[in-house]
CSV table of C-alpha atoms and ligand atoms in Angstrom, one decimal:
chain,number,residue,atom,x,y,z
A,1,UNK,CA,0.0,0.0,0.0
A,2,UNK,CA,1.1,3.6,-1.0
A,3,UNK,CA,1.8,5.7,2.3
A,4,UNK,CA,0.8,9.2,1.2
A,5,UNK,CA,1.8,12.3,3.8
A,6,UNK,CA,-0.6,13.2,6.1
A,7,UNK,CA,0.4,15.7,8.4
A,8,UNK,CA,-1.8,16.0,11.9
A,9,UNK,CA,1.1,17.9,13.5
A,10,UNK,CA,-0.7,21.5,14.3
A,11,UNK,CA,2.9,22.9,15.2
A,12,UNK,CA,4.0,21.4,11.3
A,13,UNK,CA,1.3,23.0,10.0
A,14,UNK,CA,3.2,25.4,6.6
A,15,UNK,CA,2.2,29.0,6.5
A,16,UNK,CA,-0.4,29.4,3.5
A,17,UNK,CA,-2.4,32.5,1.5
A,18,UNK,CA,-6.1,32.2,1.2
A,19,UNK,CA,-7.3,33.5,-1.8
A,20,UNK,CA,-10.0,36.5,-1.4
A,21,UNK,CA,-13.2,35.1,-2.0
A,22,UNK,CA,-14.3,38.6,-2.8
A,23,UNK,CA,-11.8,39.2,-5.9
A,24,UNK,CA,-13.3,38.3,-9.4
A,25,UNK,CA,-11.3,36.3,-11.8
A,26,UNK,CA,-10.6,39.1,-13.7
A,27,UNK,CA,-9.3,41.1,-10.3
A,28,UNK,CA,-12.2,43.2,-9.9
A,29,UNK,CA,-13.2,43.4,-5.3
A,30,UNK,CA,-16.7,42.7,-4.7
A,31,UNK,CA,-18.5,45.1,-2.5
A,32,UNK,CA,-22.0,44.9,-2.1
A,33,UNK,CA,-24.6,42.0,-1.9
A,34,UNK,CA,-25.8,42.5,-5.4
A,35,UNK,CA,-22.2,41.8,-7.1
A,36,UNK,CA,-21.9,38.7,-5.3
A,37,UNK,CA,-25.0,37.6,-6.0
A,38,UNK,CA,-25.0,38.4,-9.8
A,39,UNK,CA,-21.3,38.1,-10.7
A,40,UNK,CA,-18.9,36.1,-7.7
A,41,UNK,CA,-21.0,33.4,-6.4
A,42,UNK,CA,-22.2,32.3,-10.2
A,43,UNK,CA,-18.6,32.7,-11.1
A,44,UNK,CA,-17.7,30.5,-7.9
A,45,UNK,CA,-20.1,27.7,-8.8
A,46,UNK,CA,-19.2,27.4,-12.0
A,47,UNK,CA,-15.5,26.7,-11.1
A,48,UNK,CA,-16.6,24.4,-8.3
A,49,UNK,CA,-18.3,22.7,-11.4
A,50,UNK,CA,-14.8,22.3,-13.3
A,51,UNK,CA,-12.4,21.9,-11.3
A,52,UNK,CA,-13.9,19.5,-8.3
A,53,UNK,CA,-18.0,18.3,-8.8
A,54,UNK,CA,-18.5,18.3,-12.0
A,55,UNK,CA,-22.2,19.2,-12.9
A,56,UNK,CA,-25.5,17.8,-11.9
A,57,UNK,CA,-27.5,15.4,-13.3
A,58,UNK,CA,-30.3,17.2,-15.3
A,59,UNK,CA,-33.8,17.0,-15.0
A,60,UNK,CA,-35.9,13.6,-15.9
A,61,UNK,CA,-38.8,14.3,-18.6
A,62,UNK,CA,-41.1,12.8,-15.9
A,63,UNK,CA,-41.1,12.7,-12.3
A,64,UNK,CA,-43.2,10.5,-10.0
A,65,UNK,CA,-43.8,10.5,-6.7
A,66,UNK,CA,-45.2,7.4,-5.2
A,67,UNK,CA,-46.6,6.7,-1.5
A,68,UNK,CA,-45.7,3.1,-1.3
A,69,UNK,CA,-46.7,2.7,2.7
A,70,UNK,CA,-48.5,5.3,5.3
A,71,UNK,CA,-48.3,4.6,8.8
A,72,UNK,CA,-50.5,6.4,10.9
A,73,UNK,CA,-49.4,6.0,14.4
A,74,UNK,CA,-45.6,5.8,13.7
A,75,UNK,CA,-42.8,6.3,16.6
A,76,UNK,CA,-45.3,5.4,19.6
A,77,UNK,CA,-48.0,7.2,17.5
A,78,UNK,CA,-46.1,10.6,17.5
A,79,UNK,CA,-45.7,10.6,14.1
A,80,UNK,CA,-46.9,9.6,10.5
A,81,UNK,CA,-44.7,7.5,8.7
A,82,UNK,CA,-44.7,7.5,5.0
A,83,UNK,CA,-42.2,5.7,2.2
A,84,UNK,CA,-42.2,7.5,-1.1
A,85,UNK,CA,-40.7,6.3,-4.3
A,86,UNK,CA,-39.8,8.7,-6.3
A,87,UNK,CA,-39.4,7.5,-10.0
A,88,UNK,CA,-37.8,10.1,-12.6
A,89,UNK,CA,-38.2,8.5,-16.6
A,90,UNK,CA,-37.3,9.0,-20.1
A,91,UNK,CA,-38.8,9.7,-23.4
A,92,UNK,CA,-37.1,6.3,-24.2
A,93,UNK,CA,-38.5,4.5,-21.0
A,94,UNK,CA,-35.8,4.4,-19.5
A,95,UNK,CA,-36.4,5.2,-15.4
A,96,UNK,CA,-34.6,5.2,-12.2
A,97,UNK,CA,-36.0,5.5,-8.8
A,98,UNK,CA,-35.2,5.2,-4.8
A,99,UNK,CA,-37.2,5.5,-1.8
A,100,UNK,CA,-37.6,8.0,0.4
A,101,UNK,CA,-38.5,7.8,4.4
A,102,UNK,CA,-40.3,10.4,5.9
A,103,UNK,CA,-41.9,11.6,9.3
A,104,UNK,CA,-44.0,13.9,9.8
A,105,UNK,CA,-44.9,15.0,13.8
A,106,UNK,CA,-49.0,14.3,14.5
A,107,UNK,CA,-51.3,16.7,15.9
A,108,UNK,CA,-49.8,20.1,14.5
A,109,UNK,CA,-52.0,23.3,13.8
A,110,UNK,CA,-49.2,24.1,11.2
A,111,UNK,CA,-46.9,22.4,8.3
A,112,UNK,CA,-43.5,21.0,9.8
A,113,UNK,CA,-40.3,22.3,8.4
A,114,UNK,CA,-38.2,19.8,7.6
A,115,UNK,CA,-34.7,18.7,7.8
A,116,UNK,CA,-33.2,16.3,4.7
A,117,UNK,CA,-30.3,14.3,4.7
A,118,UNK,CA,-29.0,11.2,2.9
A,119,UNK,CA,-28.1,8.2,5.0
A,120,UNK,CA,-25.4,5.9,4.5
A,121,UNK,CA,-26.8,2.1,5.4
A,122,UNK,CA,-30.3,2.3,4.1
A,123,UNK,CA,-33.5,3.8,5.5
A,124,UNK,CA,-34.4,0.6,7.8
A,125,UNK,CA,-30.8,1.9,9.7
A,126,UNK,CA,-32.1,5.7,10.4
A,127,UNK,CA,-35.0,4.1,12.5
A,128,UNK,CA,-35.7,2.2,15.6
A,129,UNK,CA,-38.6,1.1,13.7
A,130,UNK,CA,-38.3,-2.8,12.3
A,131,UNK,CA,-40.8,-2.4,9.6
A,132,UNK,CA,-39.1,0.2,7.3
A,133,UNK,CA,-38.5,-0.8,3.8
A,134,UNK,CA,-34.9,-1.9,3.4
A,135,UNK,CA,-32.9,0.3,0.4
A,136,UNK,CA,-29.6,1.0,-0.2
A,137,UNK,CA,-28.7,-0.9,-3.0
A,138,UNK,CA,-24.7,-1.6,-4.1
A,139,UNK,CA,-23.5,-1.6,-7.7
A,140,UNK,CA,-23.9,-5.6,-8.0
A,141,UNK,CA,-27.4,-5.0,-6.5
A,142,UNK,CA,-27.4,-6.3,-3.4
A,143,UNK,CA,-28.2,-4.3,-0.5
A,144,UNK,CA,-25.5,-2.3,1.8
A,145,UNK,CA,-25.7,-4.5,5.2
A,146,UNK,CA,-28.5,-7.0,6.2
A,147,UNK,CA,-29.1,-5.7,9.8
A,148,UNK,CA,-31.6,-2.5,10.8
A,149,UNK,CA,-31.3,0.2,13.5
A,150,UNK,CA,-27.5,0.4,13.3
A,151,UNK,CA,-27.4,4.1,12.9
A,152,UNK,CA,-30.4,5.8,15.0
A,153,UNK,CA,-28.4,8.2,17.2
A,154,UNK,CA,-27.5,9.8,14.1
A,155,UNK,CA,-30.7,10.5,13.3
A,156,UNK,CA,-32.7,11.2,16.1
A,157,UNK,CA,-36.4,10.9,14.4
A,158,UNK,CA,-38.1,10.9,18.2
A,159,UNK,CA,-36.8,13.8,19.5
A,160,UNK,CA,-36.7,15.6,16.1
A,161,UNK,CA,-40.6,14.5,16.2
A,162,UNK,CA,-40.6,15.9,19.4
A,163,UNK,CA,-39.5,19.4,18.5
A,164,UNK,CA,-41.7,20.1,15.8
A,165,UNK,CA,-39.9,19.4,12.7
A,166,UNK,CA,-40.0,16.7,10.0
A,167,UNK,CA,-37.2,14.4,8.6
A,168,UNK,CA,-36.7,12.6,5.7
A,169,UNK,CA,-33.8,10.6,4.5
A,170,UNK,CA,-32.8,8.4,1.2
A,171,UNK,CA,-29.9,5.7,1.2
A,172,UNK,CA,-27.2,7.4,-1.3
A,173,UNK,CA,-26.2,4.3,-2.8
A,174,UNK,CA,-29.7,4.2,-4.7
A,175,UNK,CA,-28.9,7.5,-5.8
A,176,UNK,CA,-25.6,6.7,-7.1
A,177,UNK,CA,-23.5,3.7,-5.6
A,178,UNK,CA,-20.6,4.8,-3.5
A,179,UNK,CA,-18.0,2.5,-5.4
A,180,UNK,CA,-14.7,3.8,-6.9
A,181,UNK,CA,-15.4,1.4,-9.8
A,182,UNK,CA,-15.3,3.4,-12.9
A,183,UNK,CA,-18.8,1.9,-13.9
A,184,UNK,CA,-20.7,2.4,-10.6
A,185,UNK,CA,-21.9,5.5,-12.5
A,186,UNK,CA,-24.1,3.3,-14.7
A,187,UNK,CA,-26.2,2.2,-12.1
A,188,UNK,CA,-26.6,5.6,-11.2
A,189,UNK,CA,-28.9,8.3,-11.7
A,190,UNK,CA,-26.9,9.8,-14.4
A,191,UNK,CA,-27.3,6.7,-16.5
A,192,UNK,CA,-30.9,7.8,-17.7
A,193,UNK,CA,-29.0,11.0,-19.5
A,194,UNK,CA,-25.0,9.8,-20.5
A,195,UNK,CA,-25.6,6.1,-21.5
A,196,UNK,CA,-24.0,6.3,-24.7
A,197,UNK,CA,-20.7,8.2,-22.9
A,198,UNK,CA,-17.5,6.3,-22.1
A,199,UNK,CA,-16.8,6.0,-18.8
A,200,UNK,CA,-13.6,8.2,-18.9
A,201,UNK,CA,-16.2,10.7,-20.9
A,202,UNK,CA,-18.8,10.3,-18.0
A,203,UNK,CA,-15.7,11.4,-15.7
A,204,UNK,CA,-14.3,14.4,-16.7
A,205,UNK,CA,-18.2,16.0,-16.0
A,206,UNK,CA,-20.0,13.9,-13.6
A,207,UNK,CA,-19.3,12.8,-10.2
A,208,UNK,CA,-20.8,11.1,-7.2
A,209,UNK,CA,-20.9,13.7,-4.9
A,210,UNK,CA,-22.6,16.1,-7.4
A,211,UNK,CA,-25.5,12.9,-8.1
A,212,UNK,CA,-26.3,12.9,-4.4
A,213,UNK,CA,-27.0,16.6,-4.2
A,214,UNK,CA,-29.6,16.6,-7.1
A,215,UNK,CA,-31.1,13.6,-5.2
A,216,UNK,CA,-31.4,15.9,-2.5
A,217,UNK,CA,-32.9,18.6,-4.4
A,218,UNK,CA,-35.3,15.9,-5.7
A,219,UNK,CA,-36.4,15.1,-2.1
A,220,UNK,CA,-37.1,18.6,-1.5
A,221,UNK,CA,-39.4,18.8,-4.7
A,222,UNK,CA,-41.8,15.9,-3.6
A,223,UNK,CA,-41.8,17.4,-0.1
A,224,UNK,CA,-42.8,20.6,-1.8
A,225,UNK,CA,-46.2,18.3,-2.8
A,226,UNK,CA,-46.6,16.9,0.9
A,227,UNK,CA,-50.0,19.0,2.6
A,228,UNK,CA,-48.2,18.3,6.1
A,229,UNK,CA,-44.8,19.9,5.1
A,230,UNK,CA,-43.6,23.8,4.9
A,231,UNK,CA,-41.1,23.5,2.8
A,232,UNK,CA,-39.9,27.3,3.1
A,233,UNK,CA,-38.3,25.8,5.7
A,234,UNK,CA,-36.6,23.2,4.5
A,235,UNK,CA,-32.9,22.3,6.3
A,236,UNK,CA,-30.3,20.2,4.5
A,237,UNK,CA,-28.1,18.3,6.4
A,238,UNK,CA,-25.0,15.8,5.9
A,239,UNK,CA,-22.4,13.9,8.0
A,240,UNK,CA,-18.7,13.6,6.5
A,241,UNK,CA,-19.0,12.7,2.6
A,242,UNK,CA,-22.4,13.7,2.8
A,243,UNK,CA,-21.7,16.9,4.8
A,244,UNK,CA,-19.4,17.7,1.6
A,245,UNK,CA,-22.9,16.9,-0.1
A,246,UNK,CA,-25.2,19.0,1.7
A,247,UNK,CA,-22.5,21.9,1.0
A,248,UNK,CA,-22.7,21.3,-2.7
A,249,UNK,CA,-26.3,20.9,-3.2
A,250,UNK,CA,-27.4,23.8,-0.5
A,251,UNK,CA,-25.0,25.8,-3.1
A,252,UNK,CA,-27.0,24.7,-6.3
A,253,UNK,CA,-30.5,24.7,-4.9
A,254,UNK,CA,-30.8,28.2,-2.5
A,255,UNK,CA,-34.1,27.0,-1.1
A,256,UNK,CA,-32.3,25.0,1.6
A,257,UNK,CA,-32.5,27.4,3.9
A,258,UNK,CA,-30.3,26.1,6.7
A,259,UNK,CA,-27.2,23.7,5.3
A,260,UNK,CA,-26.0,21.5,7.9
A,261,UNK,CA,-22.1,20.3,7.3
A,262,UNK,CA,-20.9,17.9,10.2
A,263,UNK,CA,-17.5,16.7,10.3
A,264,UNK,CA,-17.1,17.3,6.0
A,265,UNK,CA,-13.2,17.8,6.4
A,266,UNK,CA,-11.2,17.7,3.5
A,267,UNK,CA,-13.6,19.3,0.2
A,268,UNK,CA,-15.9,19.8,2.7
A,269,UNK,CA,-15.9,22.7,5.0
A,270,UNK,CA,-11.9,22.3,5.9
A,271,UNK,CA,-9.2,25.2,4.7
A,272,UNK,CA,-7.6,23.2,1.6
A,273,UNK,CA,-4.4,25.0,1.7
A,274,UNK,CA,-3.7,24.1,5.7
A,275,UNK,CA,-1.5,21.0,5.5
A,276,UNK,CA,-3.3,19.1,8.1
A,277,UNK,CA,-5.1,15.7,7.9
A,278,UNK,CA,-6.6,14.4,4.7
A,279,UNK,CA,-5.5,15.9,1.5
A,280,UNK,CA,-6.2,16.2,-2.1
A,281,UNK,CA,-4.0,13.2,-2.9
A,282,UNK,CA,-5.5,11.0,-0.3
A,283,UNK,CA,-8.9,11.5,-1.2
A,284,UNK,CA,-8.5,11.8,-4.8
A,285,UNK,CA,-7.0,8.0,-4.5
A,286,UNK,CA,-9.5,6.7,-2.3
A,287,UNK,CA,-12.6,8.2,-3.7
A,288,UNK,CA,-11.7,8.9,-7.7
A,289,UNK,CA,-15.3,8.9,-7.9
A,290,UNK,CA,-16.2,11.8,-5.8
A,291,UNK,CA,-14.7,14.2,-8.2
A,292,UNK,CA,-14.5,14.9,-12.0
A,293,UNK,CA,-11.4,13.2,-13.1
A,294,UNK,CA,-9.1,16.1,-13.9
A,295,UNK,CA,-9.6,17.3,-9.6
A,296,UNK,CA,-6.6,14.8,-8.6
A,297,UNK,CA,-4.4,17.4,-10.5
A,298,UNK,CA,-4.2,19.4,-7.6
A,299,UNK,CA,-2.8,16.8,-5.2
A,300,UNK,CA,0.5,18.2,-3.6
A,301,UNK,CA,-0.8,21.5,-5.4
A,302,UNK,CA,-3.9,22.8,-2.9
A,303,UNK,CA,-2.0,26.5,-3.5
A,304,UNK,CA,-3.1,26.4,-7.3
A,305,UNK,CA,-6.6,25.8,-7.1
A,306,UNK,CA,-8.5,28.5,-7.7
A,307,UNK,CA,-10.7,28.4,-4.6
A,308,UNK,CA,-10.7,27.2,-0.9
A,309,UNK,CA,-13.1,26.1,1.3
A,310,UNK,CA,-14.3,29.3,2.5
A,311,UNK,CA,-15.8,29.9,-1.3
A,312,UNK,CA,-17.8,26.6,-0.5
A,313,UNK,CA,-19.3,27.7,2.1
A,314,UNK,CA,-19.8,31.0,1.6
A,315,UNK,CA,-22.2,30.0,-1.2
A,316,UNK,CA,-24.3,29.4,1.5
A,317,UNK,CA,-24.7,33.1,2.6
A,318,UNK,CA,-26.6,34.8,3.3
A,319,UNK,CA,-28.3,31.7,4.7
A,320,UNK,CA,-28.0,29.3,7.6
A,321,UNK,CA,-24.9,27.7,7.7
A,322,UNK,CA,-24.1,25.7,10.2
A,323,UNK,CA,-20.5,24.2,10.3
A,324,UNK,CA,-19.7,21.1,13.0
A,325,UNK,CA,-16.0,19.5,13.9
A,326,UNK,CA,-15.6,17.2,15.9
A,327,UNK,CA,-12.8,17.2,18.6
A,328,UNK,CA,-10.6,13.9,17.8
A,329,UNK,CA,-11.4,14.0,14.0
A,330,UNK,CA,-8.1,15.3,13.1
A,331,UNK,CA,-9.1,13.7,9.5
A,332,UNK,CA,-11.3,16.5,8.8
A,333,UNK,CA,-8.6,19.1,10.5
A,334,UNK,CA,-11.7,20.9,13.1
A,335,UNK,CA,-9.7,24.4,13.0
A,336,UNK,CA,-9.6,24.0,9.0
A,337,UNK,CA,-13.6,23.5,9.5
A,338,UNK,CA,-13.6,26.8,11.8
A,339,UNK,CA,-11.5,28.9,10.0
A,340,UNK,CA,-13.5,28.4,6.2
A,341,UNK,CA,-16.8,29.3,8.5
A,342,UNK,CA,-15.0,32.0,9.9
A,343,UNK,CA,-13.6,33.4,6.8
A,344,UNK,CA,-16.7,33.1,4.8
A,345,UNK,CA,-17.8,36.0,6.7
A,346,UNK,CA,-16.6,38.8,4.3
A,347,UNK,CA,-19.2,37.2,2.1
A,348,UNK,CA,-21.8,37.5,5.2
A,349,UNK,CA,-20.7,41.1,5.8
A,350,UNK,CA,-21.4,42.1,2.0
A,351,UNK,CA,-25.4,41.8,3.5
A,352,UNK,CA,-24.9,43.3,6.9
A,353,UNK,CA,-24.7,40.3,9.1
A,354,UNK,CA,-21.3,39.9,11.2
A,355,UNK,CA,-20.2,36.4,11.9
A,356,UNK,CA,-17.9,34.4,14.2
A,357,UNK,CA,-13.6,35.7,13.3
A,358,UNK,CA,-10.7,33.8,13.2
A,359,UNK,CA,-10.0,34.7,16.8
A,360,UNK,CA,-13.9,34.0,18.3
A,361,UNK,CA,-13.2,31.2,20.8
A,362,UNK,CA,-14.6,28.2,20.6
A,363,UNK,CA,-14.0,26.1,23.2
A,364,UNK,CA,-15.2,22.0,22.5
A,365,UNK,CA,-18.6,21.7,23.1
A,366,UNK,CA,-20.0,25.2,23.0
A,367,UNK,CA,-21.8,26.7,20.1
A,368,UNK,CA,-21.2,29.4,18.4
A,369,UNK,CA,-24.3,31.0,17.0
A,370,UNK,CA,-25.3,33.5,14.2
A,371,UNK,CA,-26.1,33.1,10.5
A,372,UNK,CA,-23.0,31.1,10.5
A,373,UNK,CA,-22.7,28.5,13.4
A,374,UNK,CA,-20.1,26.3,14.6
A,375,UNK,CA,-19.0,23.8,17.4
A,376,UNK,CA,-16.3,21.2,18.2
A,377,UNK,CA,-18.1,18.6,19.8
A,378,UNK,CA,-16.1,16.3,22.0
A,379,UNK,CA,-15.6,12.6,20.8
A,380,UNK,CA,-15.0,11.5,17.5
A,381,UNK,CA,-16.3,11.5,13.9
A,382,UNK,CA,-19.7,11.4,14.5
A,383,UNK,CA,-23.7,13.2,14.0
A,384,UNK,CA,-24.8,12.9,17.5
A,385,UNK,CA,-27.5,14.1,19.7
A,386,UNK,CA,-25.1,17.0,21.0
A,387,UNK,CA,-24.9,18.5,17.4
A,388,UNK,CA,-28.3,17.4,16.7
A,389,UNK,CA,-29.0,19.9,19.5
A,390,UNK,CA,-27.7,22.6,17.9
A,391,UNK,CA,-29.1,22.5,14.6
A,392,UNK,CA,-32.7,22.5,16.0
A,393,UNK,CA,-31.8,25.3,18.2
A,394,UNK,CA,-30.8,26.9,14.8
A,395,UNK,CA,-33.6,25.9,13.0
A,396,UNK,CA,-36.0,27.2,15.6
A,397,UNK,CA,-34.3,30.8,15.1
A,398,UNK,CA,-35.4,30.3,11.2
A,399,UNK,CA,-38.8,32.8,10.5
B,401,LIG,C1,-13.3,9.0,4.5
B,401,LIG,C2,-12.8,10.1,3.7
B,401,LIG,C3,-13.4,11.4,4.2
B,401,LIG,C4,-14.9,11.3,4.3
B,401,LIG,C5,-15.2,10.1,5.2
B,401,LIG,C6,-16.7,9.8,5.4
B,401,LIG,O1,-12.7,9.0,5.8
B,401,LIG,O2,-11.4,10.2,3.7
B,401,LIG,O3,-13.2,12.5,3.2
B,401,LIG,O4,-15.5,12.5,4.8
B,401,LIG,O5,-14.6,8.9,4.7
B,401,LIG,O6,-17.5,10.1,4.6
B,401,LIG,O7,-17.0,9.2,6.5
């Protein structure tokens, strides 16, 4: 096995120059809200596009949405229970679909916002409940683990239930497999539109990561159709390679009005150019998939991309955004996490909200609150109840 350098050394840590997030291609500053939003953050996307997600699957000629069970007394009968497929089809028939589970809290006098996420080991592992469809299927097919409930703390449907709010959740596999083999794309989503591509075509434009965004965007249009939900208020959330994703598609689809990132790390919310924990050349080997195929380029080389991680989330403002570490995830680099929040606040500023600095203290388990929130929770990599806490103390703030 290749060893590739990894530094988790803070006191090795390399000085480095962030580029200005506010300073156009062509070397123009940015000063007001209305530049950013019509010239820097479209110009931001679009390199995000290039050089790391590639683009989005397009839109299906037809979408379905299917309510395949109801359960009317879910979650000791706090809740109503429903699995929807959601089937999106072809002019040449050609279809693809996956499952989504939702709650939705009983006896309210008004539609529940609602948080979204993807899961990682299939909806039957998001619930205590044993009679949840099992999804999450792999590139051969088969599903991603034969066992239920393995993953509920991460979720926390009761007490979400509890507060108010709704949650629904889809295995990412069924949106596109989470394999590094260069055909796991073709049992994706994106096989309905780039069938006829080579895969080493497919690559240089398409990538996992950017697949399990638009599935989340697709989530949020059949919730749009749900009586029950107010999806004004709808919160996007993702832990690690899915709090990458929840970056990425609250940056494509502004009405997530909260975006959740826990523990994203490296192409996630983490400072690209700090040498500290994973890098470009670590994840670019272990995950080819995650990225368009030209991204690995930049291993050893974070100084010449074009961006870092404060660009990603700043295309967030001037939305929720809250940003989560986790104390012995040294992986992700926590102070790389902090410090893109923190320096995505001279987008924040360009529409009169002030956000946490560089130098706000932030001592592990304490949160820091505003338009942009974060917290280093103590423990390891993780989506707990302590930063499950947070984010519905955040969403309760959200008019
Ligand atoms: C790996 C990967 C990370 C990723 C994580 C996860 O550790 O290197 O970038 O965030 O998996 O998704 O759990």
């Amino acid at each position: 096995m290749v060893e590739f350098h990894k530094n988790t050394d803070e006191s090795l840590v390399p000085d480095y120059v962030l580029p200005d997030v506010l300073m156009t291609a062509d070397g123009k500053k940015i000063e007001n809200a209305f530049d950013w939003i019509q010239t820097r953050r479209p110009e931001i996307l679009a390199l995000y596009k290039k050089v790391m997600y590639g683009n989005l699957p397009p839109r299906a000629v037809k979408t379905e949405f299917e309510t395949i069970s109801c359960k009317e007394d879910a979650l000791n009968n706090t809740a109503v229970r429903k699995e929807i497929q959601l089937t999106f089809s072809m002019a040449d028939g050609k279809s693809h679909s996956f499952v989504m589970l939702l709650y939705i809290p009983k006896n309210l006098s008004a539609p529940a916002p609602v948080f979204i996420g993807l899961n990682f080991n299939g909806n039957q592992n998001c619930t205590s409940e044993d009679d949840v469809m099992m999804t999450g299927r792999l590139l051969n097919g088969g599903l991603v683990a034969n066992e239920r409930s393995n993953q509920v703390q991460r979720w926390q449907f009761e007490e979400t239930i509890k507060r108010g709010y709704a949650s629904a959740t889809v295995c990412y596999h069924d949106i596109y497999p989470d394999d590094k083999d260069e055909n796991s794309w073709r049992n994706s989503v994106y096989n309905l539109f780039f069938a006829d591509e080579s895969n080493e075509e497919f690559h240089s434009h398409g990538s996992a990561i950017s697949a399990w965004a638009w599935g989340l965007s697709r989530m949020l249009d059949c919730l749009e159709t749900e009586p029950m939900i107010d999806s004004s208020k709808a919160f996007v959330h993702g832990h690690s390679r899915l709090g990458k994703t929840s970056l990425w598609a609250g940056a494509n689809d502004t009405r997530f009005k909260l975006v959740i990132t826990n523990d994203s790390g490296c192409c996630g919310s983490a400072i690209a150019r700090r040498d500290f924990g994973e890098t470009v050349e670590i994840i670019t080997h272990k995950f080819p998939h995650w990225f368009v195929s030209s991204f690995p380029k930049y291993s050893k080389r974070e100084a010449e991309l074009p961006f870092d991680q404060h660009f990603f989330v700043a295309l967030t403002a001037p939305r929720y955004l809250a940003i989560a570490s986790a104390e012995l995830d040294s992986h992700a680099d926590p102070k790389g996490e902090f410090l893109a929040g923190a320096h995505a606040g001279a987008v924040y500023k360009l529409f009169g909200i002030d956000t946490y600095t560089p130098d706000t203290p932030h001592p592990v388990d304490s949160y820091i609150t505003g338009a942009v929130n974060y917290h280093v929770r103590s423990g390891g990599h993780d989506q707990n109840l302590a930063d499950w806490t947070h984010y519905w103390d955040i969403a309760a703030k959200i008019k």
